[in-house]
Coordinates of C-alpha atoms and ligand atoms in Angstrom, one line a residue:
X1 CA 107.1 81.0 110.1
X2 CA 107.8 80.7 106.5
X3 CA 107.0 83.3 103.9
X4 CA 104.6 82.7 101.5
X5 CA 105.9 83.1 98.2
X6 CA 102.8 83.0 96.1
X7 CA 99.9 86.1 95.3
X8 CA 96.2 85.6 96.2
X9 CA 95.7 84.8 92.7
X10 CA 97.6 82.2 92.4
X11 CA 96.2 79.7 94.8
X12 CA 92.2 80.8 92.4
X13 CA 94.1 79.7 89.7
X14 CA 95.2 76.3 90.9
X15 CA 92.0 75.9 92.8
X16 CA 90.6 76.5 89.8
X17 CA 92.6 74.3 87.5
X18 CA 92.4 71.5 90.0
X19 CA 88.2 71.8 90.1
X20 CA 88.4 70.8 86.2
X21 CA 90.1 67.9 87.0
X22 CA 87.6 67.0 89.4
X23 CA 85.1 67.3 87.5
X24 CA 86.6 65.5 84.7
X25 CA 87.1 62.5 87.2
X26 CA 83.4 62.9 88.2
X27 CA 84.5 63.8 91.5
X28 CA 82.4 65.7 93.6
X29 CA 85.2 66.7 96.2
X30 CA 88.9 65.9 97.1
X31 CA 90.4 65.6 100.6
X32 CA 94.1 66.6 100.5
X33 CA 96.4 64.9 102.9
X34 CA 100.1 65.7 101.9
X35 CA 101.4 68.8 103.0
X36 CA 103.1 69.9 100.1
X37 CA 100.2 69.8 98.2
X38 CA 98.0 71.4 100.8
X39 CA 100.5 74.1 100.5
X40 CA 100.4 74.6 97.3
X41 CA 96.6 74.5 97.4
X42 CA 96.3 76.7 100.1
X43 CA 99.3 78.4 101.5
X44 CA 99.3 76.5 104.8
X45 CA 102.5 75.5 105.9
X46 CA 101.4 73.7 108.8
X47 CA 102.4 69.9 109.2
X48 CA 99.1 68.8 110.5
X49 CA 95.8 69.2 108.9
X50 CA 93.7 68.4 106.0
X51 CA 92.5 70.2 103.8
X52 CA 88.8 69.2 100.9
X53 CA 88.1 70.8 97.9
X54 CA 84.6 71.5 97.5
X55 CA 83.0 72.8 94.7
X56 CA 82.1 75.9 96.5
X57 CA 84.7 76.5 99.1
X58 CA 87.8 74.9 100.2
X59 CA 88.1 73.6 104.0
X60 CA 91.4 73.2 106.0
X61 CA 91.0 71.2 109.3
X62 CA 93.5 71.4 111.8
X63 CA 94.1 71.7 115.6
X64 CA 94.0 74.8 117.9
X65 CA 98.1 75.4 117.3
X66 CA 97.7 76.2 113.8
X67 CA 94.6 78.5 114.4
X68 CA 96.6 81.8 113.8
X69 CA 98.9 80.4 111.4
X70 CA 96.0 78.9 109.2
X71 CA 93.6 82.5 109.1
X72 CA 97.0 84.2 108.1
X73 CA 98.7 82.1 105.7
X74 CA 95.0 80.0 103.9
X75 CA 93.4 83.4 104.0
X76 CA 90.2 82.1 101.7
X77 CA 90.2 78.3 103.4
X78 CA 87.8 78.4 105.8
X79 CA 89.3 77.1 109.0
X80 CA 87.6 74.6 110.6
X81 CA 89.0 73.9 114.5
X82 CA 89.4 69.9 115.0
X83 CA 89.7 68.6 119.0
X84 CA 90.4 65.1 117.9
X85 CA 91.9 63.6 115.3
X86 CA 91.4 65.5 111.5
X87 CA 89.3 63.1 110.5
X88 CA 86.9 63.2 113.3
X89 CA 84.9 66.1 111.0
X90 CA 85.8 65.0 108.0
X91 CA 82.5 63.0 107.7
X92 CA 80.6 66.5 108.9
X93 CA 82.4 68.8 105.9
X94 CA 81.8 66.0 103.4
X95 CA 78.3 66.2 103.9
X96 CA 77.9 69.1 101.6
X97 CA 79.5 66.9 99.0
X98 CA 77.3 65.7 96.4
X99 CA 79.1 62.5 94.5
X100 CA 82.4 60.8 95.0
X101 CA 85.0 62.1 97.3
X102 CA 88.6 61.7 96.0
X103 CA 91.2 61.1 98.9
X104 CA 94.4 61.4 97.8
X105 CA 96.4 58.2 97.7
X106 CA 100.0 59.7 96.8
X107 CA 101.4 60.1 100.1
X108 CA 98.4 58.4 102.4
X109 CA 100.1 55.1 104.9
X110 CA 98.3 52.1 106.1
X111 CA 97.8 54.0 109.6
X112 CA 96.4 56.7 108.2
X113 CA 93.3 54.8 105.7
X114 CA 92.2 52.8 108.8
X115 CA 92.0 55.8 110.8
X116 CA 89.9 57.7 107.8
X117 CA 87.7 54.6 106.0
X118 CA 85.6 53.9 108.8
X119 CA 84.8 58.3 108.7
X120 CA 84.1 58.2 105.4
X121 CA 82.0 55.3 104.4
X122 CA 78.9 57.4 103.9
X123 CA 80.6 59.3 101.2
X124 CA 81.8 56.6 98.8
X125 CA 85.7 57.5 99.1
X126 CA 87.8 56.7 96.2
X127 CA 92.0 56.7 96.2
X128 CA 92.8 59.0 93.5
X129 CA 96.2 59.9 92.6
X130 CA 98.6 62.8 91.1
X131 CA 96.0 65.1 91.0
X132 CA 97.4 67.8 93.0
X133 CA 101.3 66.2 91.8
X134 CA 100.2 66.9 88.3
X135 CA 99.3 70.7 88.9
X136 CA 102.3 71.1 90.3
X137 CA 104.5 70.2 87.4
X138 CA 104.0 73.3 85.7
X139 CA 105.4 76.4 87.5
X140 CA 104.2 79.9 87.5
X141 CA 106.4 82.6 87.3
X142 CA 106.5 83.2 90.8
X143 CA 107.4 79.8 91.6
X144 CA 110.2 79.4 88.9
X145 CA 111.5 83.0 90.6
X146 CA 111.4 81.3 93.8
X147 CA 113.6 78.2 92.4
X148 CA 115.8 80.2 90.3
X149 CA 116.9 82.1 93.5
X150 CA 117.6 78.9 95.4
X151 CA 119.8 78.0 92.0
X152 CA 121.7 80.9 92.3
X153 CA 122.4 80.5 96.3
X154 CA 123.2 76.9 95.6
X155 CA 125.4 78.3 92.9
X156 CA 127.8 80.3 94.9
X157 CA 127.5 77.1 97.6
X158 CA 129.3 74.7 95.0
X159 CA 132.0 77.6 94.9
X160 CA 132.9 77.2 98.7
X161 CA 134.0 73.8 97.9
X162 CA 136.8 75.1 95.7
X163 CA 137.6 77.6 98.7
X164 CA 137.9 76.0 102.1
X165 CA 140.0 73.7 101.0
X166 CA 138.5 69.7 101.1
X167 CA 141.7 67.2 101.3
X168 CA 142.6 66.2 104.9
X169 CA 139.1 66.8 106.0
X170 CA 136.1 64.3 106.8
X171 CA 133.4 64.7 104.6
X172 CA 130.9 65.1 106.8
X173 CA 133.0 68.2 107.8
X174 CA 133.2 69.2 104.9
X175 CA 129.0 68.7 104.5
X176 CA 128.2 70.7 107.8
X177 CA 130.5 73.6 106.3
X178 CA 128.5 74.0 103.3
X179 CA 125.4 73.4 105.1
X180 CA 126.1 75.9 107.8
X181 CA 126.8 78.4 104.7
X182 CA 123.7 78.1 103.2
X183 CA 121.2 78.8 106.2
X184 CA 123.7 81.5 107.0
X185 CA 123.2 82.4 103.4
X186 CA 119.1 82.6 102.8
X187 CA 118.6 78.8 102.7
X188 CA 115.4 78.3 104.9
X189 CA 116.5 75.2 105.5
X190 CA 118.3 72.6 103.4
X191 CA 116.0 70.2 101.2
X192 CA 118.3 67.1 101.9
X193 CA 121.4 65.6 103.5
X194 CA 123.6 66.6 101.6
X195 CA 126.4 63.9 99.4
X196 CA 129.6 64.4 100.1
X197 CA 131.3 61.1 98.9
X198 CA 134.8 60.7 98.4
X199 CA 136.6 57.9 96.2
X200 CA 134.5 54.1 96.6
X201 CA 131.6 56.0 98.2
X202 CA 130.9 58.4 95.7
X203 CA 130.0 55.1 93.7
X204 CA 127.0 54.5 95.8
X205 CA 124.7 57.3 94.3
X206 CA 123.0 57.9 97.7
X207 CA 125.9 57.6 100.1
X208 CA 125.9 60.5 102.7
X209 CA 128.4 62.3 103.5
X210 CA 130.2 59.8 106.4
X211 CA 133.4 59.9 108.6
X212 CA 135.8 59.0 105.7
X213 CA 138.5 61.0 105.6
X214 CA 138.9 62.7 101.4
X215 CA 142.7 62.0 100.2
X216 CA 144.4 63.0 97.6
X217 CA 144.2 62.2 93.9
X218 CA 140.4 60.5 94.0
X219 CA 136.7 62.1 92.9
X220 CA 134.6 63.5 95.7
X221 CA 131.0 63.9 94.5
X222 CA 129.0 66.6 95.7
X223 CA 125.3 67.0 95.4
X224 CA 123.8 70.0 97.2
X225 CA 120.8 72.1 97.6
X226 CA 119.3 75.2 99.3
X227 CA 115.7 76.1 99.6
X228 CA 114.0 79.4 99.3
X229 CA 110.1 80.3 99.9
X230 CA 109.7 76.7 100.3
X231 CA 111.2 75.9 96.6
X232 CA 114.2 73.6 96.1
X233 CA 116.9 73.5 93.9
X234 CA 119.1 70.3 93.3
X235 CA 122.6 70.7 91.8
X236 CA 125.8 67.8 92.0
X237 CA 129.4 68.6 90.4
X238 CA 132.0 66.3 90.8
X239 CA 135.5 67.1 91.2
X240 CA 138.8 65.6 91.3
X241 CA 141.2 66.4 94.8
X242 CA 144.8 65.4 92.4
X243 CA 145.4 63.1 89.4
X244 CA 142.6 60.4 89.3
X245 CA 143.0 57.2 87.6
X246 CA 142.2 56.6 84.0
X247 CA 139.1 54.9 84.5
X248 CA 137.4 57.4 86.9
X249 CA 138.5 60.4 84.2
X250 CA 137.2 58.1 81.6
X251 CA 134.3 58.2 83.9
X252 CA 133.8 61.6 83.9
X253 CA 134.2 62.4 80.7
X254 CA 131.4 60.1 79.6
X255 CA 129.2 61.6 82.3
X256 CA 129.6 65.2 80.9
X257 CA 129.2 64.4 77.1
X258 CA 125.7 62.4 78.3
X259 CA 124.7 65.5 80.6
X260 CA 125.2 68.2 77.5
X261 CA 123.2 65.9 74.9
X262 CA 120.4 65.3 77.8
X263 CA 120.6 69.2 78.2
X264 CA 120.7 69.9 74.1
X265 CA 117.8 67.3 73.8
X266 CA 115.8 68.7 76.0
X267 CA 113.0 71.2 75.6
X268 CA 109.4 71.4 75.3
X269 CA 107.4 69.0 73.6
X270 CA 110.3 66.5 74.1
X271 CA 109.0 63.3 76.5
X272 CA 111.2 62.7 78.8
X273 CA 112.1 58.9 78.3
X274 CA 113.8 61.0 74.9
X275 CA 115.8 62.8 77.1
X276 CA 116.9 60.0 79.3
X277 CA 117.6 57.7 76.6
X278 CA 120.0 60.3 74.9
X279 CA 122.3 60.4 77.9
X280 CA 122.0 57.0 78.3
X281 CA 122.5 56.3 74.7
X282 CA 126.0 57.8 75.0
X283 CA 126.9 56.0 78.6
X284 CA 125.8 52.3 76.8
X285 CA 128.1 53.4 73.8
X286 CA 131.5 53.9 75.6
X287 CA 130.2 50.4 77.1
X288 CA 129.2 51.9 80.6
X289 CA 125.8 51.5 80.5
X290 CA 125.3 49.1 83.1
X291 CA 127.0 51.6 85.5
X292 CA 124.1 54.2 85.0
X293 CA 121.8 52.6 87.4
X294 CA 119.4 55.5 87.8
X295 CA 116.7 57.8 86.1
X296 CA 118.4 60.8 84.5
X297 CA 115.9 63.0 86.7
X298 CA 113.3 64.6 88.3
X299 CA 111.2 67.3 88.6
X300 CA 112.2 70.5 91.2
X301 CA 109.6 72.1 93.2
X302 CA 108.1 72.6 96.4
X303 CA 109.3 69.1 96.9
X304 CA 113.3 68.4 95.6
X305 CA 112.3 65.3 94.1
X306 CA 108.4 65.6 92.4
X307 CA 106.9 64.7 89.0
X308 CA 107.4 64.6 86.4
X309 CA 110.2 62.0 86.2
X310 CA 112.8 61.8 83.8
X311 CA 113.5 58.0 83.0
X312 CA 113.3 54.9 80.6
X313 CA 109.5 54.1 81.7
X314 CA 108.3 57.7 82.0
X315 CA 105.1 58.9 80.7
X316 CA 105.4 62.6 80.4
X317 CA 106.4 65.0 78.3
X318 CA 108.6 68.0 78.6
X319 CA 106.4 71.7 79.1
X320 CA 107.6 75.3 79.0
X321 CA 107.4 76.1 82.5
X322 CA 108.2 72.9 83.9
X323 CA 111.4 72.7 86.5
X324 CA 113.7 69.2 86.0
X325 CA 117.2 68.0 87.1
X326 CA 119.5 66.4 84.5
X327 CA 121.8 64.1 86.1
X328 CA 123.4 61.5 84.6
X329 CA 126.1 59.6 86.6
X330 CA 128.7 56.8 86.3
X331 CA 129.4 54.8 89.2
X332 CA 132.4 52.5 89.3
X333 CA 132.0 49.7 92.5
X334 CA 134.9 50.1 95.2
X335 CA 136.9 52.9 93.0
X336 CA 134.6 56.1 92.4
X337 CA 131.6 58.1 91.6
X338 CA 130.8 60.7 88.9
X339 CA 127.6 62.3 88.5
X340 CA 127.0 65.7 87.0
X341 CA 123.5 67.8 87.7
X342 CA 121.8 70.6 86.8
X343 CA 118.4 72.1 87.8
X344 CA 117.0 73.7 84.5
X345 CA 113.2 75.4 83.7
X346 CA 112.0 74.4 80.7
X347 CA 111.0 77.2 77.8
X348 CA 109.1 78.0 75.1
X349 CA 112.2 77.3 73.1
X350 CA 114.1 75.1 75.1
X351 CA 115.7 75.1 78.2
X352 CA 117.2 77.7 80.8
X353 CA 120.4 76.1 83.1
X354 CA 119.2 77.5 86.4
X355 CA 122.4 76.0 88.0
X356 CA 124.9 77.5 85.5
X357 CA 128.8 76.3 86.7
X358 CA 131.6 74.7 85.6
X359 CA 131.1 71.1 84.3
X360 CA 135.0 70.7 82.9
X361 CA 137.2 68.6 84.8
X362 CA 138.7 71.0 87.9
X363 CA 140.8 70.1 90.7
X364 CA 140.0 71.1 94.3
X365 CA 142.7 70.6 97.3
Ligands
ZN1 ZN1 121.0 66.2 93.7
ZN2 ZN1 118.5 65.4 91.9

């Protein structure tokens, strides 16, 4: 079972903060049904249940398996045992609810709003959204501790690629290696597959790491995390196995000048369609704009990819204490990829690299 990372007081506070927003939204209760949030709500880490906010108390619903796991971990939930399906007492804990019950729309499926409607019709349900999300952009102390450590494992992860030697090798070989290190390392487990992509595929910015075999003289993009107390971290370099042609340095070098004016720009206060349009301010003047075909980030958290966003249509603005990626990344069709990330905490006066490496131009074999 995974450690809880978070003090008692912590989950008051964001109960707390979250019951303002309820009552802001003139909502008499919410019913949580992503697990991420219910963690960060409760402690829970569970993968079935529910858990509603109440004015008075908060109620986690799940099955017999997580009866031990649920009194130790969401010590102040009260734990209600469900036979059925969650829902089956949802209607019977909304009861004490006075008003309009939120149910969280983020993460909810098709499946899952037939199976609840019909339980809450006496309750006048209403899809809300980003409630919980929002809470969870800004990080307490423990939590940026939490992500700064799975930084600094991830840290000494991207170093192994210079060591065990990459050219000759597959690159899922090459991905298991580094994946193996990390749980071996303190990584409770690894917050996505992780992007090994050598030459043409490292131009698809969510190619995997697949059978093809990483040559000489080409880029090999590598984009890898660990995860510690259930916190991510997110963190790409991309290196060069030999000379590389003109084009793919030229590449790079536009990658790294957009990545250190995202990183200067950045800090709190700053929204972050600012910070995205800096980098990509730089990539559209060498002409490359068209090759930046995503946002230049996101937020880091209990989930790896959370709000707030960092992108042209982005709404939010930069807070001391929120945790972001800044990745910018070129991305050539059928020749290669360059992108260059770094997981950083915003300040009071700026920003904090939490991923601090090398960004020049190195060589692996
Ligand atoms: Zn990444
Ligand atoms: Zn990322």
């Amino acid at each position: 079972m995974t450690q809880v990372v978070t003090r008692s007081g912590e989950f008051e506070a964001r109960i707390g903060a979250l019951r303002e927003r309820l009552v802001a939204e003139e909502l008499a209760a919410l019913v949580v049904l992503d697990h991420l949030n219910i963690r960060y709500l409760t402690g829970f880490t569970g993968s079935a249940g529910v858990v509603v906010v109440l004015p008075e108390e908060i109620v986690l619903l799940s099955d017999f398996r997580y009866r031990t796991q649920a009194r130790e971990q969401a010590a102040y939930a009260r734990f209600v045992e469900v036979e059925g399906h969650v829902s089956d007492l949802l209607a019977e804990v909304l009861a004490e609810a006075d008003g309009r019950v939120g149910v969280e729309n983020d993460q909810l499926t098709v499946p899952q709003w037939e199976r609840f409607e019909p339980r809450l019709r006496a309750v006048e349900p209403v899809l809300v959204n980003g409630l919980v999300s929002d809470l969870r952009r800004f990080k307490s102390v423990d939590e940026i501790r939490a992500i700064s450590e799975a930084c600094r494992l991830t840290v000494a992860l991207m170093d192994r690629v210079r060591e065990i030697g990459v050219v000759g090798r597959s690159e899922r070989d090459v991905a298991l290696d580094l994946e193996m290190w990390a749980r071996r390392n303190g990584s409770d487990e690894v917050p996505f597959t992780y992007i090994v992509a050598y030459g043409s595929n490292g131009a698809k910015p969510h190619s995997v790491a697949g059978d093809a075999v990483i040559g000489e003289g080409g880029l090999l993009v590598v984009d890898i995390g660990t995860t510690i107390d259930g916190y991510s971290s997110d963190m790409t370099r991309t290196f060069a196995t030999g000379d590389v042609e003109s084009e793919c340095r030229r590449a790079y070098d536009v990658t790294l000048e957009a990545q250190e004016a995202a990183r200067a720009c950045a800090g709190p206060g700053v929204p972050c369609s600012e910070v995205d349009r800096v980098a990509r301010e730089i990539i559209e003047g060498h002409g490359l704009g068209e090759l930046f075909k995503h946002g230049l980030g996101h937020g880091v958290g209990l989930d790896v990819h959370e709000a707030p966003t960092l992108s042209q249509r982005s709404e939010d603005v930069l807070a001391q204490g929120m945790v972001v990626t800044i990745e910018p990344g070129v991305y050539l069709e059928g020749s290669c990829g360059v992108r260059i990330e770094d997981t950083v905490v915003v300040t009071a006066v700026g920003i904090e690299v939490l991923t601090p490496y090398e960004r020049g131009f190195t060589v692996v074999r």
